[in-house]
PDB file of C-alpha atoms in Angstrom:
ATOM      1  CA  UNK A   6      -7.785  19.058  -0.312  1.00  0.00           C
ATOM      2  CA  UNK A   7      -5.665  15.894  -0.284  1.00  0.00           C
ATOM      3  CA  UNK A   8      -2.665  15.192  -1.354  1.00  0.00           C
ATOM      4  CA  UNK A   9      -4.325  12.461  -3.447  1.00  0.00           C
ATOM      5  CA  UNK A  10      -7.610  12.748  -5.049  1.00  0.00           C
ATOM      6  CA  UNK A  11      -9.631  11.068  -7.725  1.00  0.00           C
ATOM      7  CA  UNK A  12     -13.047  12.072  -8.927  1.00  0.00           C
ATOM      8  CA  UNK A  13     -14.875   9.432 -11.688  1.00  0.00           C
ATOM      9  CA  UNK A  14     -11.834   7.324 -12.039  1.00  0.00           C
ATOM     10  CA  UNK A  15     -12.421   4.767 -14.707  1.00  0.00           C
ATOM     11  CA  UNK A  16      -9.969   2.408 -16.403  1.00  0.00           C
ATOM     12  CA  UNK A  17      -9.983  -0.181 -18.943  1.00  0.00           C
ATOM     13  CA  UNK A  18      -7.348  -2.789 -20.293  1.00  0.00           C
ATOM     14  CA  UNK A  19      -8.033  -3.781 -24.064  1.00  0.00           C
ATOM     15  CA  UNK A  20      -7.440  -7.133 -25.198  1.00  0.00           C
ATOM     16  CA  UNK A  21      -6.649  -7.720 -28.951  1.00  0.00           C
ATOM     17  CA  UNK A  22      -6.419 -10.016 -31.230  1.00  0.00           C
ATOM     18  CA  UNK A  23      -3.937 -11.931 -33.552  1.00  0.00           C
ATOM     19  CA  UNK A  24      -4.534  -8.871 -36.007  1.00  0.00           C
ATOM     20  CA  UNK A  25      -4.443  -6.266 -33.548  1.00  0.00           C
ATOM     21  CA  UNK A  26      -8.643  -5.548 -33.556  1.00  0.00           C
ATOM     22  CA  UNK A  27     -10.136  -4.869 -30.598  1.00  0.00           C
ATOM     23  CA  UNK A  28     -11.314  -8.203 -28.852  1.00  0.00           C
ATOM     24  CA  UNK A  29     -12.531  -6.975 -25.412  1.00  0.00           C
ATOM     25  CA  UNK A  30     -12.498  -4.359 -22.701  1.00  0.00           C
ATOM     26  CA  UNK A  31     -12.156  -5.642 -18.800  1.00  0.00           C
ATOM     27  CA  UNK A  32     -13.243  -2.650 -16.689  1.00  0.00           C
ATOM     28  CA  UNK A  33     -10.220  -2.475 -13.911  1.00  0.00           C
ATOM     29  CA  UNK A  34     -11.594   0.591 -12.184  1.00  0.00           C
ATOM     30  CA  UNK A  35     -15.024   1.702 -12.665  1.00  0.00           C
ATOM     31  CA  UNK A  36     -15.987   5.145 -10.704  1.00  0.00           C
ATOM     32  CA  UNK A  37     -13.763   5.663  -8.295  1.00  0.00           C
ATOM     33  CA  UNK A  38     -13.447   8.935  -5.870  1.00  0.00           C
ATOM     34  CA  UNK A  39     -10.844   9.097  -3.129  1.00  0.00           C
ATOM     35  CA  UNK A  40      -9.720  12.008  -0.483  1.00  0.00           C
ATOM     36  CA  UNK A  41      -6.198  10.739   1.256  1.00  0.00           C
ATOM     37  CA  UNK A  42      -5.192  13.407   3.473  1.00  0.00           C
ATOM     38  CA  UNK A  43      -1.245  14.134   3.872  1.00  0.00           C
ATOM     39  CA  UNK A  44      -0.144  12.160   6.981  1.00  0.00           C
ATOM     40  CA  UNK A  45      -2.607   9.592   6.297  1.00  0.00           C
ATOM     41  CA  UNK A  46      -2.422   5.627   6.858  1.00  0.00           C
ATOM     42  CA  UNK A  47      -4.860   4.346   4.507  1.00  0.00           C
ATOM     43  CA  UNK A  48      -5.377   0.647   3.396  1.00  0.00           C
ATOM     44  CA  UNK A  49      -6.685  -0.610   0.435  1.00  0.00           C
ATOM     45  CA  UNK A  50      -8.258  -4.270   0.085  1.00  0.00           C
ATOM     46  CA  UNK A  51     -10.334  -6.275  -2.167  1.00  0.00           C
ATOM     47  CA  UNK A  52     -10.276  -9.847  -3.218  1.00  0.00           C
ATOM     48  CA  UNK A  53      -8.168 -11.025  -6.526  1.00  0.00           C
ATOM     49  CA  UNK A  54      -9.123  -9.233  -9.424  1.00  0.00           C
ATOM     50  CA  UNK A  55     -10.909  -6.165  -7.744  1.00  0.00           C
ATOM     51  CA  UNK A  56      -9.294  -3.649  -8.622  1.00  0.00           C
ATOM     52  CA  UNK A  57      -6.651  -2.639  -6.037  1.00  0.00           C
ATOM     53  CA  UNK A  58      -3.200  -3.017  -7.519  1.00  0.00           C
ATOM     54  CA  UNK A  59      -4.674  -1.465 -10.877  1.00  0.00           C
ATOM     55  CA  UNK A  60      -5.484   1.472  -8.541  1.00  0.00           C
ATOM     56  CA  UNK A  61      -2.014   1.494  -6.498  1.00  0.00           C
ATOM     57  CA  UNK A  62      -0.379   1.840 -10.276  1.00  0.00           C
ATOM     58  CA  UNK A  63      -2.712   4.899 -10.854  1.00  0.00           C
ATOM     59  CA  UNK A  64      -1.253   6.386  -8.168  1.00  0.00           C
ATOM     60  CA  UNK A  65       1.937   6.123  -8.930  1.00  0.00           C
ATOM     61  CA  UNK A  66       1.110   7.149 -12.332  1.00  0.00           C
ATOM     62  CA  UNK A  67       2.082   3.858 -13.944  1.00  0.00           C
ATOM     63  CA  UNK A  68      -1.382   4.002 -15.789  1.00  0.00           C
ATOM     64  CA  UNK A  69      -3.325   7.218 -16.660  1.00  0.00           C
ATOM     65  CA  UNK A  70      -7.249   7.123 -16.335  1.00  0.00           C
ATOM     66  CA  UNK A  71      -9.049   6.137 -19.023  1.00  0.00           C
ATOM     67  CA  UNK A  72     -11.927   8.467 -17.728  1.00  0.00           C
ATOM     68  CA  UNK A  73     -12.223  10.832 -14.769  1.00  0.00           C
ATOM     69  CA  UNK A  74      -8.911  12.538 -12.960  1.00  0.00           C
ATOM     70  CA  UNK A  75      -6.595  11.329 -10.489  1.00  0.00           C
ATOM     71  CA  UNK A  76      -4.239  14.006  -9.131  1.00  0.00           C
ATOM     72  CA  UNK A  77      -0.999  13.913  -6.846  1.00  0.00           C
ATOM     73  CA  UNK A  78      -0.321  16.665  -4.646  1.00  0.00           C
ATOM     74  CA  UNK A  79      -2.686  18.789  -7.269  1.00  0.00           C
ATOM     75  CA  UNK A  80      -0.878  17.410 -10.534  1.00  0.00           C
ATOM     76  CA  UNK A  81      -3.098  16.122 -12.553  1.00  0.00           C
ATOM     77  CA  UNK A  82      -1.054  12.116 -13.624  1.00  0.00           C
ATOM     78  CA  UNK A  83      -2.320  12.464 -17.303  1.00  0.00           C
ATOM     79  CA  UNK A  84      -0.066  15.233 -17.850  1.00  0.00           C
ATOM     80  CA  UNK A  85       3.336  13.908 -19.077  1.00  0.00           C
ATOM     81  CA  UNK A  86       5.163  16.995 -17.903  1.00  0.00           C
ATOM     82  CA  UNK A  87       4.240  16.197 -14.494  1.00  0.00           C
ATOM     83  CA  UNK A  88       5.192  12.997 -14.208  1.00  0.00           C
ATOM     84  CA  UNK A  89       8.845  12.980 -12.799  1.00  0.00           C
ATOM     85  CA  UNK A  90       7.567  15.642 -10.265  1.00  0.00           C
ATOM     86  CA  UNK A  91       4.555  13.041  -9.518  1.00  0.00           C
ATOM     87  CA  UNK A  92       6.754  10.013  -9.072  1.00  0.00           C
ATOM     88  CA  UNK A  93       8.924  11.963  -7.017  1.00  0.00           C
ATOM     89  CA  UNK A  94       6.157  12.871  -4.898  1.00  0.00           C
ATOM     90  CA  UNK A  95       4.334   9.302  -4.781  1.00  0.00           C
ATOM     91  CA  UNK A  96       6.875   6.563  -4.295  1.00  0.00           C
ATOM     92  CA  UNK A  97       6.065   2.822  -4.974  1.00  0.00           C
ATOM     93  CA  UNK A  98       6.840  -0.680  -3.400  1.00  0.00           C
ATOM     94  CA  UNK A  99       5.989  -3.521  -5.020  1.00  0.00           C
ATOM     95  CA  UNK A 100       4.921  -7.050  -4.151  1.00  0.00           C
ATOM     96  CA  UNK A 101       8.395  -8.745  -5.092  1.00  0.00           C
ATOM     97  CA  UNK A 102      11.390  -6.578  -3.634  1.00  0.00           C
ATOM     98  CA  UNK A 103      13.597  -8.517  -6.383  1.00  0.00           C
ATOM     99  CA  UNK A 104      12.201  -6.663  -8.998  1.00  0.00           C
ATOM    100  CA  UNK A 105      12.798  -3.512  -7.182  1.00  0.00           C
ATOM    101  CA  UNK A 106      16.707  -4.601  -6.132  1.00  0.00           C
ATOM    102  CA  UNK A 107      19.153  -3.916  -8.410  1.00  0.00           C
ATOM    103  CA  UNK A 108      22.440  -3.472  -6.975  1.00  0.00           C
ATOM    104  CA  UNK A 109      24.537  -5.836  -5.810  1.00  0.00           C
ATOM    105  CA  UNK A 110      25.347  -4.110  -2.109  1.00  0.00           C
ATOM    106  CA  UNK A 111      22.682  -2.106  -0.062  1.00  0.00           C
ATOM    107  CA  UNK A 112      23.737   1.045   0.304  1.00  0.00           C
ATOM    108  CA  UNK A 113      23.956   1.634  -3.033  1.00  0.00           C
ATOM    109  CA  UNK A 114      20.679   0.144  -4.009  1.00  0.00           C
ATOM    110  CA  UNK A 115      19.011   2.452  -1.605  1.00  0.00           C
ATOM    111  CA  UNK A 116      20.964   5.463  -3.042  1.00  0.00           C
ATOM    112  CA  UNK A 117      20.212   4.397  -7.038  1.00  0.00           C
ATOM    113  CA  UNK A 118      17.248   6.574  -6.561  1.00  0.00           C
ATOM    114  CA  UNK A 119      18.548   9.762  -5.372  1.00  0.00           C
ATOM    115  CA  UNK A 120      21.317   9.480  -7.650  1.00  0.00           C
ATOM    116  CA  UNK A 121      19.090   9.766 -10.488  1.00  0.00           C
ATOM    117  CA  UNK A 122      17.153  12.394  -9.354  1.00  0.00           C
ATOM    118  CA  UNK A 123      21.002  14.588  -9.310  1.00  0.00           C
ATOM    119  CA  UNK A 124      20.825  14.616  -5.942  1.00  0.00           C
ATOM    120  CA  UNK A 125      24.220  15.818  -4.491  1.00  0.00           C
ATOM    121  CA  UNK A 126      27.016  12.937  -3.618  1.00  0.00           C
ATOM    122  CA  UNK A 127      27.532  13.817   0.067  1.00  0.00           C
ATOM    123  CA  UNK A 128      23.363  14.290   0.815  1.00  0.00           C
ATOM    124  CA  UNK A 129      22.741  10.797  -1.401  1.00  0.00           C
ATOM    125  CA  UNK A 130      24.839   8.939   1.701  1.00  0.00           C
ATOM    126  CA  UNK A 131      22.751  11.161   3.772  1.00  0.00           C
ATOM    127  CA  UNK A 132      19.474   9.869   2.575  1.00  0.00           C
ATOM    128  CA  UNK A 133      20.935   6.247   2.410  1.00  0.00           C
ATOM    129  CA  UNK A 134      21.951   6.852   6.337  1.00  0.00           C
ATOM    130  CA  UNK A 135      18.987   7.997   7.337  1.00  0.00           C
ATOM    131  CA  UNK A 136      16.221   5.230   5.433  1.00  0.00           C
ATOM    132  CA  UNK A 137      18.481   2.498   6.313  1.00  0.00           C
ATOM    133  CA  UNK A 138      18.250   3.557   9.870  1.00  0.00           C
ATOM    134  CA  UNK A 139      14.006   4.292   9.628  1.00  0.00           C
ATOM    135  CA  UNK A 140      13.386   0.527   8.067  1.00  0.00           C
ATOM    136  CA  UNK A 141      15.910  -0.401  10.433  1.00  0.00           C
ATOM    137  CA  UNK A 142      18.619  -2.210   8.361  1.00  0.00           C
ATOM    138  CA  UNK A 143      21.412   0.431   9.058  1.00  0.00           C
ATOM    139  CA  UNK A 144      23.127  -2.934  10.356  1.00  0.00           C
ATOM    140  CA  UNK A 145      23.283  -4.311   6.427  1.00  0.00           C
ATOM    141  CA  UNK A 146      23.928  -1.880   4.549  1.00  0.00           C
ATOM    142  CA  UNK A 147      27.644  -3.892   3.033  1.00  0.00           C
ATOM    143  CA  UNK A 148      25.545  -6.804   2.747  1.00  0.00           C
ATOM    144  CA  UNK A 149      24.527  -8.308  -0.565  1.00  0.00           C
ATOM    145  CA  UNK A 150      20.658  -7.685  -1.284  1.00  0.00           C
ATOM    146  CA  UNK A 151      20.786 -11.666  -1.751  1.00  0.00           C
ATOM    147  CA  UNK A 152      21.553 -13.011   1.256  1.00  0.00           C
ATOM    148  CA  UNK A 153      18.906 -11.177   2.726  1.00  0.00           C
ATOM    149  CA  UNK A 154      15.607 -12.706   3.661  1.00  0.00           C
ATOM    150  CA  UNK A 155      12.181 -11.580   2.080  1.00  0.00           C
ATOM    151  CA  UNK A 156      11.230  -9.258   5.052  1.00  0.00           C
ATOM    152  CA  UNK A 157      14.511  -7.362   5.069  1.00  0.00           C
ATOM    153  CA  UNK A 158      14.601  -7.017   1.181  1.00  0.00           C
ATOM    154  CA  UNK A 159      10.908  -5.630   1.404  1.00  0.00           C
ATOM    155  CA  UNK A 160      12.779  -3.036   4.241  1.00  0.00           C
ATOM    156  CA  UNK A 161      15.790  -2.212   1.583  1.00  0.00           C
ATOM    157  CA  UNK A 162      13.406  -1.679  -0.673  1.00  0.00           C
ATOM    158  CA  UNK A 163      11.500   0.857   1.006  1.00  0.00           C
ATOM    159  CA  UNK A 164      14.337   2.606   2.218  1.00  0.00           C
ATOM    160  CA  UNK A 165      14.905   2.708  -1.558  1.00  0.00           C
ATOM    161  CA  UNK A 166      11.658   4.924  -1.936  1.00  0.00           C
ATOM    162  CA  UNK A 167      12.187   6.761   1.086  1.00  0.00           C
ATOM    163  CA  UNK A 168      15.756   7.984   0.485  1.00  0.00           C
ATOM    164  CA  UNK A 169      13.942   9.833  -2.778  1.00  0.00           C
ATOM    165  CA  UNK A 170      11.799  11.845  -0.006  1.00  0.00           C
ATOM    166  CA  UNK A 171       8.398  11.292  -1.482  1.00  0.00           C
ATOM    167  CA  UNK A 172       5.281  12.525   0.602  1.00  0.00           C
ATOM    168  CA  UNK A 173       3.366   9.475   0.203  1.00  0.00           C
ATOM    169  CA  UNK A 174       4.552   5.848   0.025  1.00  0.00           C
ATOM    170  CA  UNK A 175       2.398   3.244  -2.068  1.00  0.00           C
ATOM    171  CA  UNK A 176       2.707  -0.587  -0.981  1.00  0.00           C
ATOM    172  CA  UNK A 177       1.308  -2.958  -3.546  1.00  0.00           C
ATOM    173  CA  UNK A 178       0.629  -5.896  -0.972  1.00  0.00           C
ATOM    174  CA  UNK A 179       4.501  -5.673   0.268  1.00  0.00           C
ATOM    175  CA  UNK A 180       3.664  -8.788   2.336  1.00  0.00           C
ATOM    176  CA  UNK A 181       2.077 -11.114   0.012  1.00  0.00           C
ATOM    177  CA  UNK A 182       5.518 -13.239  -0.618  1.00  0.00           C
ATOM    178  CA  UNK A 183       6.539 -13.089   3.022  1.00  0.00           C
ATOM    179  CA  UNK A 184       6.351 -15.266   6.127  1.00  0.00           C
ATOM    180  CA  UNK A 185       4.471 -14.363   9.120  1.00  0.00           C
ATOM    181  CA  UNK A 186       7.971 -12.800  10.841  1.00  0.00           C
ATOM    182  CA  UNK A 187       8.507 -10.979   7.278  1.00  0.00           C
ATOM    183  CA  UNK A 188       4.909  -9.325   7.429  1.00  0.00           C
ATOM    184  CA  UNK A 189       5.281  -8.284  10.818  1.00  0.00           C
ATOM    185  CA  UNK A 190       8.872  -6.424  10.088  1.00  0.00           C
ATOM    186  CA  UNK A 191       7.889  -4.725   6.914  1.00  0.00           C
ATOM    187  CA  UNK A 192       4.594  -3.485   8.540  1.00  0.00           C
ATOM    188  CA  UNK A 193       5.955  -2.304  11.792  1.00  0.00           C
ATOM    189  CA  UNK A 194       8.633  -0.199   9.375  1.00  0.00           C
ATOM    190  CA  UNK A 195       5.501   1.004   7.143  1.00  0.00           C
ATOM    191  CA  UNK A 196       4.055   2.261  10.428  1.00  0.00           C
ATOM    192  CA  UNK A 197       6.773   3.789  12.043  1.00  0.00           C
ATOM    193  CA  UNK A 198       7.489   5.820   8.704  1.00  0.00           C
ATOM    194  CA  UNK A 199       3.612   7.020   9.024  1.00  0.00           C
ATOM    195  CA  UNK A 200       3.739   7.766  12.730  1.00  0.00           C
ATOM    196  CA  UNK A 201       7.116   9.371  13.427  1.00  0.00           C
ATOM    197  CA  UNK A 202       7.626  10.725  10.094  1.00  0.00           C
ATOM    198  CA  UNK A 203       4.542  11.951   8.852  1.00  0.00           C
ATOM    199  CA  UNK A 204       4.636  10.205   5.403  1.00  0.00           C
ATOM    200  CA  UNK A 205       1.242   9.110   3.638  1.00  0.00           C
ATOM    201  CA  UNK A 206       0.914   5.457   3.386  1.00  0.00           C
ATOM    202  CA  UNK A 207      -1.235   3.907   1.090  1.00  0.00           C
ATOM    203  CA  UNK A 208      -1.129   0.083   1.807  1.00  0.00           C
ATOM    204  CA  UNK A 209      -2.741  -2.636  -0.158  1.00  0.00           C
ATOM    205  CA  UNK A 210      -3.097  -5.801   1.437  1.00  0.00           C
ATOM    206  CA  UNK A 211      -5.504  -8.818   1.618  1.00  0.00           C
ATOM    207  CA  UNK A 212      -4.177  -9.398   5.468  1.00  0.00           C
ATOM    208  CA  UNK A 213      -6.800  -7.967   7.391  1.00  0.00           C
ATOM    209  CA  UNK A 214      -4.254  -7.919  10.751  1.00  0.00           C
ATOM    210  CA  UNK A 215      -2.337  -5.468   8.505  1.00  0.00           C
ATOM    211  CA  UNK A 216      -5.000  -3.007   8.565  1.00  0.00           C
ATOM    212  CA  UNK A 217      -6.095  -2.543  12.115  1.00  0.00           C
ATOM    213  CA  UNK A 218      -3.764   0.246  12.899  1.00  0.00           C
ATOM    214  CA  UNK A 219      -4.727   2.103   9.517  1.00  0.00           C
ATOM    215  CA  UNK A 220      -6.606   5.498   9.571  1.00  0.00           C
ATOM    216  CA  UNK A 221      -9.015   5.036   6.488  1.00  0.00           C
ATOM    217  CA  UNK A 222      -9.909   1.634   4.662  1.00  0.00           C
ATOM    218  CA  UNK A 223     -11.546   1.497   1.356  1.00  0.00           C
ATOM    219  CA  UNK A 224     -12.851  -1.748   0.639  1.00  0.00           C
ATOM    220  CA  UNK A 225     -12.534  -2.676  -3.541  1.00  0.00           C
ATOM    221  CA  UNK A 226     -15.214  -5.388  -5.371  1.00  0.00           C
ATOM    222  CA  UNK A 227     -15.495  -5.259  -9.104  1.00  0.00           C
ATOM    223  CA  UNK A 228     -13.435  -2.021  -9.755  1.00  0.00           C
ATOM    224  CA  UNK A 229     -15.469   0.001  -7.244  1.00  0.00           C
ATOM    225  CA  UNK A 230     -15.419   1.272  -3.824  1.00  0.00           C
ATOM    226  CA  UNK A 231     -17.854  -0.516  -1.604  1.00  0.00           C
ATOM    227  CA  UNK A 232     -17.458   0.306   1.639  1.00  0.00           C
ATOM    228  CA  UNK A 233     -15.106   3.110   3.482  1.00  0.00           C
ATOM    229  CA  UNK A 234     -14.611   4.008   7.026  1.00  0.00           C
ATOM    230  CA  UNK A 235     -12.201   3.222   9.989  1.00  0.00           C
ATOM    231  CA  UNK A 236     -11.209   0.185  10.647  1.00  0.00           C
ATOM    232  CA  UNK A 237     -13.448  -0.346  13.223  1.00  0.00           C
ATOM    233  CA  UNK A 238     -16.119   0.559  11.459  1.00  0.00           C
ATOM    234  CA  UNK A 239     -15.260  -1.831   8.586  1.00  0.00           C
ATOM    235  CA  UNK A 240     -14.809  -4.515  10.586  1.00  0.00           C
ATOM    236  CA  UNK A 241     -17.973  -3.940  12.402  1.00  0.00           C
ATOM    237  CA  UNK A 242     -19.719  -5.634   8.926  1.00  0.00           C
ATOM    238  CA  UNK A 243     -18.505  -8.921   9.193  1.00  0.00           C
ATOM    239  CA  UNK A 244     -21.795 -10.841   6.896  1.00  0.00           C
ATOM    240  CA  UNK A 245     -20.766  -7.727   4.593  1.00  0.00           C
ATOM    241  CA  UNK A 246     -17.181  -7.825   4.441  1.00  0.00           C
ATOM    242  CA  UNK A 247     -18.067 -12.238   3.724  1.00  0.00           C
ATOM    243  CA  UNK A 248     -20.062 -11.174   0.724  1.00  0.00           C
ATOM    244  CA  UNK A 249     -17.038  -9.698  -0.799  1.00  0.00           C
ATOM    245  CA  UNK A 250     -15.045 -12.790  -0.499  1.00  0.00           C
ATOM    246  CA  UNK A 251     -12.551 -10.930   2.608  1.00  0.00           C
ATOM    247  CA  UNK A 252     -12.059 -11.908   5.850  1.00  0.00           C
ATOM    248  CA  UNK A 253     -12.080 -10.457   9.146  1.00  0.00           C
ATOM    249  CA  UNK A 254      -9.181 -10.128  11.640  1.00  0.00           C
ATOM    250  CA  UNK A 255      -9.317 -13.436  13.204  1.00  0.00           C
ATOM    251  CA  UNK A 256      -9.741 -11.976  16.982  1.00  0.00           C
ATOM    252  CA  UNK A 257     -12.644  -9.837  15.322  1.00  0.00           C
ATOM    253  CA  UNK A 258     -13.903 -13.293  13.802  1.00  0.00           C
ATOM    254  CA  UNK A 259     -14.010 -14.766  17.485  1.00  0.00           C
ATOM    255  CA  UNK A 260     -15.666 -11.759  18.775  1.00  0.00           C
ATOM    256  CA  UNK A 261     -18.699 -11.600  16.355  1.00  0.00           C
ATOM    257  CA  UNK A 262     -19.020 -15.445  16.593  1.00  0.00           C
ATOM    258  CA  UNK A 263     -19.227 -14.949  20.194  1.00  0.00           C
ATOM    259  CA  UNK A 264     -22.152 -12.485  19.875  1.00  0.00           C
ATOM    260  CA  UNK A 265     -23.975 -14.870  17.950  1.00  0.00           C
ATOM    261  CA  UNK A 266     -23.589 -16.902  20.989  1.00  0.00           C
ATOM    262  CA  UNK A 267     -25.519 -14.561  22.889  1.00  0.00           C
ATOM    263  CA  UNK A 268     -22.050 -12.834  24.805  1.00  0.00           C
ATOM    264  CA  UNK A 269     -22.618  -9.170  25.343  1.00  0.00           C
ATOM    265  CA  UNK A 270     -19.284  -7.302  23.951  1.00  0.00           C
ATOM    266  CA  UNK A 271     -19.056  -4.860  21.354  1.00  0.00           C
ATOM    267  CA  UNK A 272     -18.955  -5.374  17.530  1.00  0.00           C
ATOM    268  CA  UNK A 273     -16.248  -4.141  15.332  1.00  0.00           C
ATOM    269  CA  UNK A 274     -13.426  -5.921  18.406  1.00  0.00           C
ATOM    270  CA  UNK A 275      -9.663  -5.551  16.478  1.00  0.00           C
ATOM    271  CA  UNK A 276      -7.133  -6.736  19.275  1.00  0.00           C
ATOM    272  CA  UNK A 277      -6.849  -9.535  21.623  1.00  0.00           C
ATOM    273  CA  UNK A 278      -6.648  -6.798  24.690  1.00  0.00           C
ATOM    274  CA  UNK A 279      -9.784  -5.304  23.121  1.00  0.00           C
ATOM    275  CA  UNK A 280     -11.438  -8.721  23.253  1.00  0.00           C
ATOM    276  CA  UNK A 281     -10.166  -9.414  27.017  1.00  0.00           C
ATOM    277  CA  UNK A 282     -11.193  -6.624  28.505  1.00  0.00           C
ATOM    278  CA  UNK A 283     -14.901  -7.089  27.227  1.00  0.00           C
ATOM    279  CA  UNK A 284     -14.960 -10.190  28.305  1.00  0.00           C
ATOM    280  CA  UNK A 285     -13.852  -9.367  31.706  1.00  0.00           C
ATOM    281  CA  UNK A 286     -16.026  -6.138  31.889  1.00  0.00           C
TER     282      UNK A 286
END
């Protein structure tokens, strides 16, 4: 079994009115069923308003289900008693690091976490150490959070969550604020964490570059799943993928285009080397 599963997941936000009735009910997640093995890079994507970062705050139990069961490492995230043990487990990263920053010098924002969970003075600097050299900011750690630019906050953040030692990592689109340089720095730290330190990442993005590298991608439209597989095998559906309102990597883009055209190379194409070598084969 994973480390995170969810069978029948349903949730609904409730609007109300002036008087506090009942107006409406927006179904956010509507039958949802996931299997993320520990170890696992998985991405997440969808359009605005499908349903992803209401899932990402499931999983960090920031919302319980309104139907069906999510669990975290087998604890079930509508029990209350397991919730510091679940949010120790699952650690989040939001889209704006400065609502995730709150000290005033990094070292000790990336040791506010362990602190409060009563970890030990001499293993906190530890921890701080040892994220700040895996997101590879060891270099700022006197600096003021600040003076920082968007890609390296997103990095102190997530040496943040990592020096709390949680088996998964959840990124709520920890890119969408950034510039190109940003994105490319925060994700090469998200996938050294998953490849030299075994941590599960759950990513959710709407840059398709981000999610070449991933192991699993569930695709989101209207608070459902709608498509899953590898990358490649995502990507393969370009018309489909369209229909949701997503696009395509744009070398993928170029390759499928070129099929059209009647130029025999494979579908599903997710790097430029890929694309060379089939058209020099």
């Amino acid at each position: 079994m994973g480390i995170i599963r969810a069978s029948k997941l349903g949730f609904d936000y409730f609007r109300y009115d002036e008087e506090g009735n009942e107006e409406e009910i927006n179904r956010a997640i509507d039958g949802v069923n996931l299997d993320v093995k520990a170890g696992q890079f998985v991405a997440i994507l969808g359009h605005n308003g499908s349903g992803k970062s209401t899932l990402a705050k499931h999983l960090n139990a920031l919302l319980v289900p309104t139907e069906g069961t999510l669990w975290i490492d087998n604890m079930d995230t509508a029990k209350e008693e397991d919730l510091w043990k679940i949010r120790q487990k699952a650690g989040m990263v939001f889209q704006n690091p400065d609502n995730q920053i709150i000290a005033t010098v990094v070292e000790e924002d990336v040791g506010f976490g362990p602190e409060n969970l009563g970890v030990p003075t001499e293993d906190i600097w530890k921890r701080v150490d040892e994220s700040l050299e895996k997101v590879g900011m060891i270099s700022y750690r006197k600096h003021s959070p600040n003076k920082l630019s968007g890609g390296q906050k997103q990095r102190v953040a997530i040496a943040g969550v990592m020096a709390m030692h949680p088996q998964c990592i959840i990124l709520d689109e920890p890119t969408a604020m950034l510039d190109p340089n940003g994105r490319k720095e925060v994700l090469k730290a998200v996938r050294e964490l998953n490849e030299q330190e075994g941590v599960t990442v759950i990513l959710i993005t709407h840059y398709m570059e981000e999610v070449v590298f991933a192991d699993n991608v569930y695709v989101m439209d209207s608070g459902k799943i709608v498509m899953q597989g590898t990358p490649r095998e995502i990507f393969s559906q370009v018309d489909l993928l369209q229909s949701y309102h997503l696009d395509v990597p744009q070398v993928t883009l170029l390759a499928h285009e070129l099929r059209k055209e009647g130029v025999d190379i494979p579908e599903g194409i997710l790097t430029i080397e890929e694309l060379v070598n089939a058209l020099c084969q």
